[in-house]
PDB file of C-alpha atoms and ligand atoms in Angstrom:
ATOM      1  CA  MET O   1      -1.752   2.064   6.638  1.00  0.00           C
ATOM      2  CA  ARG O   2      -4.701   0.031   5.446  1.00  0.00           C
ATOM      3  CA  SER O   3      -2.512  -2.445   3.511  1.00  0.00           C
ATOM      4  CA  LYS O   4      -0.254  -2.872   6.565  1.00  0.00           C
ATOM      5  CA  LEU O   5      -3.334  -3.664   8.738  1.00  0.00           C
ATOM      6  CA  ALA O   6      -4.632  -6.095   6.166  1.00  0.00           C
ATOM      7  CA  ALA O   7      -1.246  -7.850   6.069  1.00  0.00           C
ATOM      8  CA  LEU O   8      -1.251  -8.101   9.842  1.00  0.00           C
ATOM      9  CA  LEU O   9      -4.740  -9.500   9.977  1.00  0.00           C
ATOM     10  CA  LEU O  10      -3.860 -12.014   7.124  1.00  0.00           C
ATOM     11  CA  GLY O  11      -0.782 -12.979   9.103  1.00  0.00           C
ATOM     12  CA  LEU O  12      -2.800 -13.676  12.231  1.00  0.00           C
ATOM     13  CA  ALA O  13      -5.328 -15.804  10.193  1.00  0.00           C
ATOM     14  CA  GLY O  14      -2.585 -17.766   8.551  1.00  0.00           C
ATOM     15  CA  LEU O  15      -0.788 -20.991   9.551  1.00  0.00           C
ATOM     16  CA  PRO O  16      -0.593 -21.910  13.178  1.00  0.00           C
ATOM     17  CA  ALA O  17       2.638 -21.448  14.950  1.00  0.00           C
ATOM     18  CA  CYS O  18       3.372 -25.242  14.798  1.00  0.00           C
ATOM     19  CA  ALA O  19       3.455 -25.151  10.915  1.00  0.00           C
ATOM     20  CA  ALA O  20       6.167 -22.386  10.755  1.00  0.00           C
ATOM     21  CA  LEU O  21       8.727 -22.872   8.175  1.00  0.00           C
ATOM     22  CA  ASN O  22      12.157 -24.136   9.425  1.00  0.00           C
ATOM     23  CA  VAL O  23      14.863 -22.027   7.714  1.00  0.00           C
ATOM     24  CA  PHE O  24      18.601 -22.578   7.596  1.00  0.00           C
ATOM     25  CA  ALA O  25      20.532 -19.382   6.670  1.00  0.00           C
ATOM     26  CA  CYS O  26      24.138 -19.730   5.633  1.00  0.00           C
ATOM     27  CA  GLU O  27      24.909 -16.094   6.495  1.00  0.00           C
ATOM     28  CA  PRO O  28      23.231 -13.563   8.787  1.00  0.00           C
ATOM     29  CA  GLU O  29      22.210 -11.132   5.915  1.00  0.00           C
ATOM     30  CA  TRP O  30      19.832 -13.723   4.566  1.00  0.00           C
ATOM     31  CA  ALA O  31      18.442 -14.517   7.979  1.00  0.00           C
ATOM     32  CA  ALA O  32      17.678 -10.692   8.176  1.00  0.00           C
ATOM     33  CA  LEU O  33      15.604 -10.960   5.084  1.00  0.00           C
ATOM     34  CA  VAL O  34      13.805 -14.122   6.426  1.00  0.00           C
ATOM     35  CA  ARG O  35      13.023 -12.230   9.626  1.00  0.00           C
ATOM     36  CA  ILE O  36      11.382  -9.406   7.608  1.00  0.00           C
ATOM     37  CA  LEU O  37       9.367 -11.647   5.273  1.00  0.00           C
ATOM     38  CA  ALA O  38       8.634 -14.621   7.517  1.00  0.00           C
ATOM     39  CA  PRO O  39       9.008 -13.349  11.153  1.00  0.00           C
ATOM     40  CA  ASP O  40       7.361 -16.579  12.408  1.00  0.00           C
ATOM     41  CA  ALA O  41       9.898 -18.892  10.825  1.00  0.00           C
ATOM     42  CA  LYS O  42      12.180 -20.971  12.934  1.00  0.00           C
ATOM     43  CA  LEU O  43      15.537 -19.609  12.002  1.00  0.00           C
ATOM     44  CA  PHE O  44      19.063 -21.027  12.263  1.00  0.00           C
ATOM     45  CA  ILE O  45      22.083 -19.048  11.244  1.00  0.00           C
ATOM     46  CA  ALA O  46      25.225 -21.030  10.312  1.00  0.00           C
ATOM     47  CA  THR O  47      27.718 -18.216  10.537  1.00  0.00           C
ATOM     48  CA  HIS O  48      28.294 -14.768  12.118  1.00  0.00           C
ATOM     49  CA  ALA O  49      30.132 -11.509  11.204  1.00  0.00           C
ATOM     50  CA  GLY O  50      33.290 -12.688  13.050  1.00  0.00           C
ATOM     51  CA  GLN O  51      33.704 -15.755  10.713  1.00  0.00           C
ATOM     52  CA  ASP O  52      34.961 -15.986   7.208  1.00  0.00           C
ATOM     53  CA  PRO O  53      32.102 -17.409   5.130  1.00  0.00           C
ATOM     54  CA  HIS O  54      34.573 -18.793   2.528  1.00  0.00           C
ATOM     55  CA  HIS O  55      35.984 -21.183   5.098  1.00  0.00           C
ATOM     56  CA  ILE O  56      33.490 -22.722   7.639  1.00  0.00           C
ATOM     57  CA  GLU O  57      33.878 -26.116   9.245  1.00  0.00           C
ATOM     58  CA  ALA O  58      30.964 -28.573   8.471  1.00  0.00           C
ATOM     59  CA  ARG O  59      30.298 -29.108  12.162  1.00  0.00           C
ATOM     60  CA  PRO O  60      27.752 -31.789  13.349  1.00  0.00           C
ATOM     61  CA  ALA O  61      25.518 -28.877  14.747  1.00  0.00           C
ATOM     62  CA  LEU O  62      25.193 -27.486  11.199  1.00  0.00           C
ATOM     63  CA  ILE O  63      24.422 -30.858   9.725  1.00  0.00           C
ATOM     64  CA  SER O  64      21.619 -31.517  12.164  1.00  0.00           C
ATOM     65  CA  GLN O  65      20.129 -28.111  11.595  1.00  0.00           C
ATOM     66  CA  LEU O  66      20.236 -28.491   7.874  1.00  0.00           C
ATOM     67  CA  ARG O  67      18.583 -31.897   8.166  1.00  0.00           C
ATOM     68  CA  GLN O  68      15.509 -30.227   9.719  1.00  0.00           C
ATOM     69  CA  ALA O  69      15.230 -27.393   7.297  1.00  0.00           C
ATOM     70  CA  ASP O  70      12.402 -26.617   4.902  1.00  0.00           C
ATOM     71  CA  LEU O  71      14.452 -23.937   3.279  1.00  0.00           C
ATOM     72  CA  ALA O  72      18.135 -23.251   3.082  1.00  0.00           C
ATOM     73  CA  ILE O  73      19.067 -19.845   2.004  1.00  0.00           C
ATOM     74  CA  CYS O  74      22.665 -19.148   1.028  1.00  0.00           C
ATOM     75  CA  THR O  75      24.729 -16.819  -1.041  1.00  0.00           C
ATOM     76  CA  GLY O  76      25.800 -19.238  -3.795  1.00  0.00           C
ATOM     77  CA  ALA O  77      28.303 -18.354  -6.557  1.00  0.00           C
ATOM     78  CA  SER O  78      30.526 -20.840  -4.798  1.00  0.00           C
ATOM     79  CA  LEU O  79      31.054 -18.735  -1.702  1.00  0.00           C
ATOM     80  CA  GLU O  80      29.979 -21.807   0.302  1.00  0.00           C
ATOM     81  CA  ALA O  81      31.641 -24.278  -2.070  1.00  0.00           C
ATOM     82  CA  GLY O  82      33.994 -25.488   0.659  1.00  0.00           C
ATOM     83  CA  TRP O  83      31.388 -26.429   3.215  1.00  0.00           C
ATOM     84  CA  LEU O  84      27.700 -26.386   1.981  1.00  0.00           C
ATOM     85  CA  PRO O  85      27.861 -29.470  -0.375  1.00  0.00           C
ATOM     86  CA  LEU O  86      29.406 -31.457   2.470  1.00  0.00           C
ATOM     87  CA  LEU O  87      26.538 -30.281   4.819  1.00  0.00           C
ATOM     88  CA  GLN O  88      23.984 -31.216   2.166  1.00  0.00           C
ATOM     89  CA  GLN O  89      25.480 -34.655   1.727  1.00  0.00           C
ATOM     90  CA  LYS O  90      25.655 -35.453   5.478  1.00  0.00           C
ATOM     91  CA  ALA O  91      22.238 -33.933   6.245  1.00  0.00           C
ATOM     92  CA  ALA O  92      20.632 -36.068   3.529  1.00  0.00           C
ATOM     93  CA  ASN O  93      17.612 -33.828   3.530  1.00  0.00           C
ATOM     94  CA  PRO O  94      15.921 -34.090   0.127  1.00  0.00           C
ATOM     95  CA  ARG O  95      14.166 -30.693   0.610  1.00  0.00           C
ATOM     96  CA  VAL O  96      17.411 -28.723   0.394  1.00  0.00           C
ATOM     97  CA  GLN O  97      19.210 -30.546  -2.470  1.00  0.00           C
ATOM     98  CA  ALA O  98      20.252 -28.911  -5.691  1.00  0.00           C
ATOM     99  CA  GLY O  99      17.277 -28.026  -7.954  1.00  0.00           C
ATOM    100  CA  GLN O 100      14.685 -28.240  -5.090  1.00  0.00           C
ATOM    101  CA  PRO O 101      12.651 -25.173  -4.126  1.00  0.00           C
ATOM    102  CA  GLY O 102      13.983 -25.551  -0.636  1.00  0.00           C
ATOM    103  CA  LEU O 103      17.420 -24.414  -1.717  1.00  0.00           C
ATOM    104  CA  PHE O 104      17.614 -20.724  -2.420  1.00  0.00           C
ATOM    105  CA  PHE O 105      20.806 -19.028  -3.710  1.00  0.00           C
ATOM    106  CA  ALA O 106      20.920 -15.186  -3.557  1.00  0.00           C
ATOM    107  CA  ALA O 107      23.528 -15.035  -6.226  1.00  0.00           C
ATOM    108  CA  GLU O 108      21.192 -16.646  -8.690  1.00  0.00           C
ATOM    109  CA  GLN O 109      18.618 -13.737  -8.382  1.00  0.00           C
ATOM    110  CA  VAL O 110      20.876 -10.925  -9.486  1.00  0.00           C
ATOM    111  CA  GLU O 111      23.719 -10.052 -11.911  1.00  0.00           C
ATOM    112  CA  LEU O 112      27.075 -10.397 -10.191  1.00  0.00           C
ATOM    113  CA  LEU O 113      30.066  -8.069 -10.547  1.00  0.00           C
ATOM    114  CA  ASP O 114      33.144  -9.499 -12.192  1.00  0.00           C
ATOM    115  CA  ALA O 115      31.221 -12.308 -13.520  1.00  0.00           C
ATOM    116  CA  HIS O 116      33.061 -12.679 -16.808  1.00  0.00           C
ATOM    117  CA  GLN O 117      36.597 -12.037 -15.878  1.00  0.00           C
ATOM    118  CA  HIS O 118      39.274 -14.539 -16.887  1.00  0.00           C
ATOM    119  CA  VAL O 119      39.618 -17.158 -14.269  1.00  0.00           C
ATOM    120  CA  ASP O 120      41.935 -19.981 -13.450  1.00  0.00           C
ATOM    121  CA  ARG O 121      42.676 -21.620 -10.204  1.00  0.00           C
ATOM    122  CA  SER O 122      46.307 -20.565 -10.283  1.00  0.00           C
ATOM    123  CA  MET O 123      45.113 -17.052  -9.616  1.00  0.00           C
ATOM    124  CA  GLY O 124      44.134 -18.020  -6.086  1.00  0.00           C
ATOM    125  CA  ASP O 125      40.835 -18.788  -4.564  1.00  0.00           C
ATOM    126  CA  VAL O 126      39.095 -16.473  -7.054  1.00  0.00           C
ATOM    127  CA  HIS O 127      35.265 -16.279  -7.365  1.00  0.00           C
ATOM    128  CA  ALA O 128      34.768 -17.965 -10.695  1.00  0.00           C
ATOM    129  CA  GLU O 129      31.102 -17.163 -11.094  1.00  0.00           C
ATOM    130  CA  GLY O 130      31.552 -13.489 -10.101  1.00  0.00           C
ATOM    131  CA  ASN O 131      31.793 -11.641  -6.773  1.00  0.00           C
ATOM    132  CA  PRO O 132      29.404 -13.412  -4.343  1.00  0.00           C
ATOM    133  CA  HIS O 133      29.466 -10.552  -1.776  1.00  0.00           C
ATOM    134  CA  LEU O 134      26.310  -9.028  -3.231  1.00  0.00           C
ATOM    135  CA  HIS O 135      24.649  -8.224   0.140  1.00  0.00           C
ATOM    136  CA  LEU O 136      26.776  -5.115   0.213  1.00  0.00           C
ATOM    137  CA  ASP O 137      24.541  -3.652  -2.468  1.00  0.00           C
ATOM    138  CA  PRO O 138      21.128  -2.526  -1.057  1.00  0.00           C
ATOM    139  CA  ARG O 139      19.569  -2.527  -4.580  1.00  0.00           C
ATOM    140  CA  ARG O 140      20.528  -6.081  -5.108  1.00  0.00           C
ATOM    141  CA  MET O 141      19.237  -6.954  -1.603  1.00  0.00           C
ATOM    142  CA  LEU O 142      15.803  -5.631  -2.780  1.00  0.00           C
ATOM    143  CA  ARG O 143      15.770  -8.002  -5.824  1.00  0.00           C
ATOM    144  CA  VAL O 144      16.849 -11.049  -3.642  1.00  0.00           C
ATOM    145  CA  ALA O 145      14.115 -10.176  -1.090  1.00  0.00           C
ATOM    146  CA  GLN O 146      11.522 -10.091  -3.832  1.00  0.00           C
ATOM    147  CA  ALA O 147      12.633 -13.471  -5.199  1.00  0.00           C
ATOM    148  CA  LEU O 148      12.730 -14.809  -1.674  1.00  0.00           C
ATOM    149  CA  SER O 149       9.183 -13.680  -0.971  1.00  0.00           C
ATOM    150  CA  THR O 150       8.008 -15.590  -4.162  1.00  0.00           C
ATOM    151  CA  ARG O 151       9.986 -18.686  -3.026  1.00  0.00           C
ATOM    152  CA  LEU O 152       8.452 -18.586   0.459  1.00  0.00           C
ATOM    153  CA  GLY O 153       5.042 -18.438  -1.175  1.00  0.00           C
ATOM    154  CA  GLN O 154       5.943 -21.590  -3.189  1.00  0.00           C
ATOM    155  CA  LEU O 155       6.969 -23.446  -0.115  1.00  0.00           C
ATOM    156  CA  ASP O 156       4.064 -22.219   2.012  1.00  0.00           C
ATOM    157  CA  PRO O 157       1.249 -21.404  -0.513  1.00  0.00           C
ATOM    158  CA  ALA O 158      -1.340 -20.759   2.229  1.00  0.00           C
ATOM    159  CA  GLN O 159       0.621 -17.613   3.145  1.00  0.00           C
ATOM    160  CA  ALA O 160       1.886 -16.610  -0.261  1.00  0.00           C
ATOM    161  CA  GLY O 161      -0.181 -13.394  -0.232  1.00  0.00           C
ATOM    162  CA  VAL O 162       1.242 -12.509   3.217  1.00  0.00           C
ATOM    163  CA  TYR O 163       4.893 -12.876   2.027  1.00  0.00           C
ATOM    164  CA  GLN O 164       4.125 -10.621  -0.895  1.00  0.00           C
ATOM    165  CA  GLN O 165       2.490  -8.016   1.304  1.00  0.00           C
ATOM    166  CA  ARG O 166       5.357  -7.990   3.711  1.00  0.00           C
ATOM    167  CA  PHE O 167       7.831  -7.661   0.829  1.00  0.00           C
ATOM    168  CA  GLY O 168       5.787  -4.708  -0.482  1.00  0.00           C
ATOM    169  CA  SER O 169       5.758  -2.705   2.690  1.00  0.00           C
ATOM    170  CA  TRP O 170       9.410  -3.415   3.381  1.00  0.00           C
ATOM    171  CA  ALA O 171      10.563  -2.650  -0.169  1.00  0.00           C
ATOM    172  CA  GLU O 172       8.746   0.784  -0.060  1.00  0.00           C
ATOM    173  CA  ALA O 173      10.604   1.816   3.063  1.00  0.00           C
ATOM    174  CA  TRP O 174      13.921   0.304   1.865  1.00  0.00           C
ATOM    175  CA  ARG O 175      13.799   2.213  -1.430  1.00  0.00           C
ATOM    176  CA  ARG O 176      13.307   5.468   0.412  1.00  0.00           C
ATOM    177  CA  GLN O 177      16.240   4.648   2.763  1.00  0.00           C
ATOM    178  CA  VAL O 178      18.546   3.734  -0.098  1.00  0.00           C
ATOM    179  CA  LEU O 179      17.869   7.198  -1.585  1.00  0.00           C
ATOM    180  CA  ARG O 180      18.685   8.818   1.741  1.00  0.00           C
ATOM    181  CA  TRP O 181      21.896   6.830   1.973  1.00  0.00           C
ATOM    182  CA  GLU O 182      22.970   7.840  -1.479  1.00  0.00           C
ATOM    183  CA  GLU O 183      22.286  11.525  -0.694  1.00  0.00           C
ATOM    184  CA  ARG O 184      24.383  11.229   2.578  1.00  0.00           C
ATOM    185  CA  ALA O 185      27.176   9.315   0.772  1.00  0.00           C
ATOM    186  CA  SER O 186      27.616  11.856  -2.011  1.00  0.00           C
ATOM    187  CA  ALA O 187      30.779  13.140  -0.200  1.00  0.00           C
ATOM    188  CA  LEU O 188      32.458   9.788  -0.978  1.00  0.00           C
ATOM    189  CA  GLU O 189      31.876   9.985  -4.693  1.00  0.00           C
ATOM    190  CA  ASP O 190      35.097   9.043  -6.654  1.00  0.00           C
ATOM    191  CA  ARG O 191      37.264   8.834  -3.538  1.00  0.00           C
ATOM    192  CA  ALA O 192      40.046   6.264  -3.603  1.00  0.00           C
ATOM    193  CA  LEU O 193      40.621   3.667  -1.025  1.00  0.00           C
ATOM    194  CA  ILE O 194      42.590   0.536  -0.425  1.00  0.00           C
ATOM    195  CA  ALA O 195      40.878  -2.679   0.739  1.00  0.00           C
ATOM    196  CA  GLN O 196      41.419  -6.237   1.385  1.00  0.00           C
ATOM    197  CA  HIS O 197      39.772  -8.884  -0.881  1.00  0.00           C
ATOM    198  CA  SER O 198      36.705  -8.105  -2.894  1.00  0.00           C
ATOM    199  CA  SER O 199      34.462  -8.206   0.241  1.00  0.00           C
ATOM    200  CA  PHE O 200      33.169  -4.720  -0.180  1.00  0.00           C
ATOM    201  CA  ALA O 201      33.238  -4.327  -4.000  1.00  0.00           C
ATOM    202  CA  TYR O 202      29.455  -3.956  -4.212  1.00  0.00           C
ATOM    203  CA  LEU O 203      29.499  -1.148  -1.672  1.00  0.00           C
ATOM    204  CA  TRP O 204      32.281   0.769  -3.635  1.00  0.00           C
ATOM    205  CA  HIS O 205      30.318   0.157  -6.803  1.00  0.00           C
ATOM    206  CA  TRP O 206      27.121   1.474  -5.330  1.00  0.00           C
ATOM    207  CA  LEU O 207      28.720   4.555  -3.825  1.00  0.00           C
ATOM    208  CA  ASN O 208      31.056   5.289  -6.628  1.00  0.00           C
ATOM    209  CA  LEU O 209      34.188   4.691  -4.515  1.00  0.00           C
ATOM    210  CA  ARG O 210      37.363   3.466  -6.246  1.00  0.00           C
ATOM    211  CA  GLN O 211      39.448   0.576  -4.768  1.00  0.00           C
ATOM    212  CA  VAL O 212      42.845   1.374  -6.056  1.00  0.00           C
ATOM    213  CA  ALA O 213      44.657  -1.528  -4.419  1.00  0.00           C
ATOM    214  CA  ASP O 214      43.920  -4.958  -2.868  1.00  0.00           C
ATOM    215  CA  LEU O 215      46.027  -6.119   0.152  1.00  0.00           C
ATOM    216  CA  GLU O 216      45.634  -9.568  -1.367  1.00  0.00           C
ATOM    217  CA  PRO O 217      48.170 -10.398  -4.193  1.00  0.00           C
ATOM    218  CA  LYS O 218      45.596 -12.551  -5.840  1.00  0.00           C
ATOM    219  CA  PRO O 219      41.944 -13.053  -4.828  1.00  0.00           C
ATOM    220  CA  GLY O 220      41.826 -15.270  -1.742  1.00  0.00           C
ATOM    221  CA  LEU O 221      45.522 -15.419  -1.195  1.00  0.00           C
ATOM    222  CA  PRO O 222      46.791 -13.689   2.122  1.00  0.00           C
ATOM    223  CA  PRO O 223      48.707 -10.483   1.831  1.00  0.00           C
ATOM    224  CA  SER O 224      52.497 -11.036   1.474  1.00  0.00           C
ATOM    225  CA  VAL O 225      55.317  -8.590   2.358  1.00  0.00           C
ATOM    226  CA  VAL O 226      56.430  -8.377  -1.371  1.00  0.00           C
ATOM    227  CA  HIS O 227      52.876  -7.484  -2.411  1.00  0.00           C
ATOM    228  CA  LEU O 228      52.364  -4.954   0.356  1.00  0.00           C
ATOM    229  CA  ARG O 229      55.587  -3.200  -0.709  1.00  0.00           C
ATOM    230  CA  LYS O 230      54.219  -2.962  -4.211  1.00  0.00           C
ATOM    231  CA  VAL O 231      50.948  -1.604  -2.988  1.00  0.00           C
ATOM    232  CA  LEU O 232      52.914   0.959  -0.853  1.00  0.00           C
ATOM    233  CA  GLN O 233      54.875   2.135  -4.013  1.00  0.00           C
ATOM    234  CA  SER O 234      51.893   2.275  -6.404  1.00  0.00           C
ATOM    235  CA  ALA O 235      48.798   3.261  -4.410  1.00  0.00           C
ATOM    236  CA  GLN O 236      50.031   6.499  -2.823  1.00  0.00           C
ATOM    237  CA  GLN O 237      49.617   8.434  -6.102  1.00  0.00           C
ATOM    238  CA  ALA O 238      45.959   7.747  -6.146  1.00  0.00           C
ATOM    239  CA  GLN O 239      45.611   9.459  -2.755  1.00  0.00           C
ATOM    240  CA  PRO O 240      43.526   6.892  -0.878  1.00  0.00           C
ATOM    241  CA  PHE O 241      41.828   8.081   2.281  1.00  0.00           C
ATOM    242  CA  VAL O 242      41.552   4.845   4.101  1.00  0.00           C
ATOM    243  CA  ILE O 243      42.344   1.192   4.230  1.00  0.00           C
ATOM    244  CA  VAL O 244      39.332  -1.084   4.673  1.00  0.00           C
ATOM    245  CA  GLN O 245      39.185  -4.688   5.792  1.00  0.00           C
ATOM    246  CA  THR O 246      36.536  -6.908   7.307  1.00  0.00           C
ATOM    247  CA  SER O 247      36.488  -7.776  11.016  1.00  0.00           C
ATOM    248  CA  TYR O 248      37.415 -11.425  10.279  1.00  0.00           C
ATOM    249  CA  GLN O 249      40.553 -10.602   8.332  1.00  0.00           C
ATOM    250  CA  ASP O 250      44.051 -10.633  10.036  1.00  0.00           C
ATOM    251  CA  PRO O 251      44.545  -6.916  11.052  1.00  0.00           C
ATOM    252  CA  GLN O 252      48.439  -7.065  10.793  1.00  0.00           C
ATOM    253  CA  PRO O 253      48.964  -6.479   7.027  1.00  0.00           C
ATOM    254  CA  ALA O 254      46.547  -3.414   6.971  1.00  0.00           C
ATOM    255  CA  ARG O 255      48.201  -1.990  10.133  1.00  0.00           C
ATOM    256  CA  TRP O 256      51.682  -2.391   8.625  1.00  0.00           C
ATOM    257  CA  LEU O 257      50.645  -0.569   5.441  1.00  0.00           C
ATOM    258  CA  ALA O 258      48.733   2.151   7.415  1.00  0.00           C
ATOM    259  CA  GLY O 259      51.823   2.855   9.449  1.00  0.00           C
ATOM    260  CA  GLN O 260      53.853   3.328   6.267  1.00  0.00           C
ATOM    261  CA  ILE O 261      51.456   5.685   4.432  1.00  0.00           C
ATOM    262  CA  LYS O 262      49.733   7.289   7.398  1.00  0.00           C
ATOM    263  CA  LEU O 263      46.199   6.191   6.635  1.00  0.00           C
ATOM    264  CA  PRO O 264      43.470   5.118   9.095  1.00  0.00           C
ATOM    265  CA  VAL O 265      42.344   1.525   9.000  1.00  0.00           C
ATOM    266  CA  LEU O 266      38.671   0.660   9.117  1.00  0.00           C
ATOM    267  CA  SER O 267      37.748  -2.846  10.211  1.00  0.00           C
ATOM    268  CA  LEU O 268      34.181  -3.157   9.158  1.00  0.00           C
ATOM    269  CA  PRO O 269      31.627  -5.949   9.797  1.00  0.00           C
ATOM    270  CA  ALA O 270      31.105  -7.915   6.558  1.00  0.00           C
ATOM    271  CA  THR O 271      27.476  -8.622   7.577  1.00  0.00           C
ATOM    272  CA  VAL O 272      24.708  -7.769  10.056  1.00  0.00           C
ATOM    273  CA  ASP O 273      24.886  -8.522  13.765  1.00  0.00           C
ATOM    274  CA  SER O 274      23.369 -12.046  14.247  1.00  0.00           C
ATOM    275  CA  GLN O 275      21.328 -11.007  17.271  1.00  0.00           C
ATOM    276  CA  ARG O 276      19.845  -7.795  15.905  1.00  0.00           C
ATOM    277  CA  LEU O 277      19.532  -8.852  12.306  1.00  0.00           C
ATOM    278  CA  ASP O 278      19.131  -5.224  11.471  1.00  0.00           C
ATOM    279  CA  LEU O 279      20.125  -4.518   7.891  1.00  0.00           C
ATOM    280  CA  ASN O 280      19.462  -0.754   8.227  1.00  0.00           C
ATOM    281  CA  ALA O 281      21.694  -0.431  11.317  1.00  0.00           C
ATOM    282  CA  TRP O 282      24.473  -2.325   9.572  1.00  0.00           C
ATOM    283  CA  TYR O 283      24.464  -0.189   6.294  1.00  0.00           C
ATOM    284  CA  GLU O 284      24.145   2.972   8.430  1.00  0.00           C
ATOM    285  CA  GLY O 285      27.182   1.915  10.391  1.00  0.00           C
ATOM    286  CA  LEU O 286      29.326   1.286   7.241  1.00  0.00           C
ATOM    287  CA  LEU O 287      28.337   4.586   5.826  1.00  0.00           C
ATOM    288  CA  THR O 288      29.034   6.426   8.991  1.00  0.00           C
ATOM    289  CA  ALA O 289      32.462   4.912   9.339  1.00  0.00           C
ATOM    290  CA  LEU O 290      33.427   5.719   5.777  1.00  0.00           C
ATOM    291  CA  LEU O 291      32.068   9.296   6.008  1.00  0.00           C
ATOM    292  CA  ASN O 292      34.011   9.861   9.264  1.00  0.00           C
ATOM    293  CA  ALA O 293      37.209   8.559   7.650  1.00  0.00           C
ATOM    294  CA  ALA O 294      36.657  10.702   4.524  1.00  0.00           C
ATOM    295  CA  THR O 295      36.087  13.933   6.347  1.00  0.00           C
ATOM    296  CA  PRO O 296      38.092  13.834   9.560  1.00  0.00           C
ATOM    297  CA  ALA O 297      37.559  16.581  12.129  1.00  0.00           C
ATOM    298  CA  GLY O 298      39.060  19.849  11.150  1.00  0.00           C
ATOM    299  CA  ARG O 299      39.195  19.056   7.407  1.00  0.00           C
ATOM    300  CA  SER O 300      35.386  18.952   6.706  1.00  0.00           C
TER     301      SER O 300
HETATM  302 ZN1  LIG I   1      35.166 -13.487  -1.498  1.00  0.00          ZN
END
């Protein structure tokens, strides 16, 4: 309690509101971390859960927001390769160019899944540097938050201690929450499922779920009829309990397959709600949806 009070007092004694950092977040999950660590920051979020972050248009509104930013926080690992470099070029803001402390990539703070797989572009729009969807692992989120608190302190040295304090109290609560989630999710252990793309791979990895088929024939390529028929033939043996996709993916392929093999389809948000920026509520929702699908009424 005492450290929280100290953090609060330090925060009040810190920079005046007019000196608040101006932050550009490529995706809402990073905005959620900024809200925790730097609640006074002026925050702009470039995308929302209904959009596919691999494919975003470099609109003028995004360019003008990046032009004003002291810090751009993005996923990296080429997730934004199709739009962020263009924004950086057009915004011409020296603070958020490559190598500057004002450009923070979450993927550079943690080890990525599938980082060393063989890659060539003929395989589709594969993630060459590893799977960038790391915000689906709460333990990696913790490490990103820690690195972000250090970076905020570099950009705003007068408040460096406050960022560290805020990280400390959040991390303590987050670690406890992760343990509670792990306990709750034990019913999912080693269960098989079908999913679209590697969007939720970190979630499967964390909860020991097995993705036995991908609706995409190759990473980044849309599901084809030929491929879905193959999935239909091969995946049934593994006894998947659900088909999972993100709310921004085309629902038709998953629905077709679900009709053939009599499985429920879950369309899950790939990130936090942009208004609430509540990481706990988002993880809670993912877990609840999976548990409900794994133990339908009457079978549990
Ligand atoms: Zn992806």
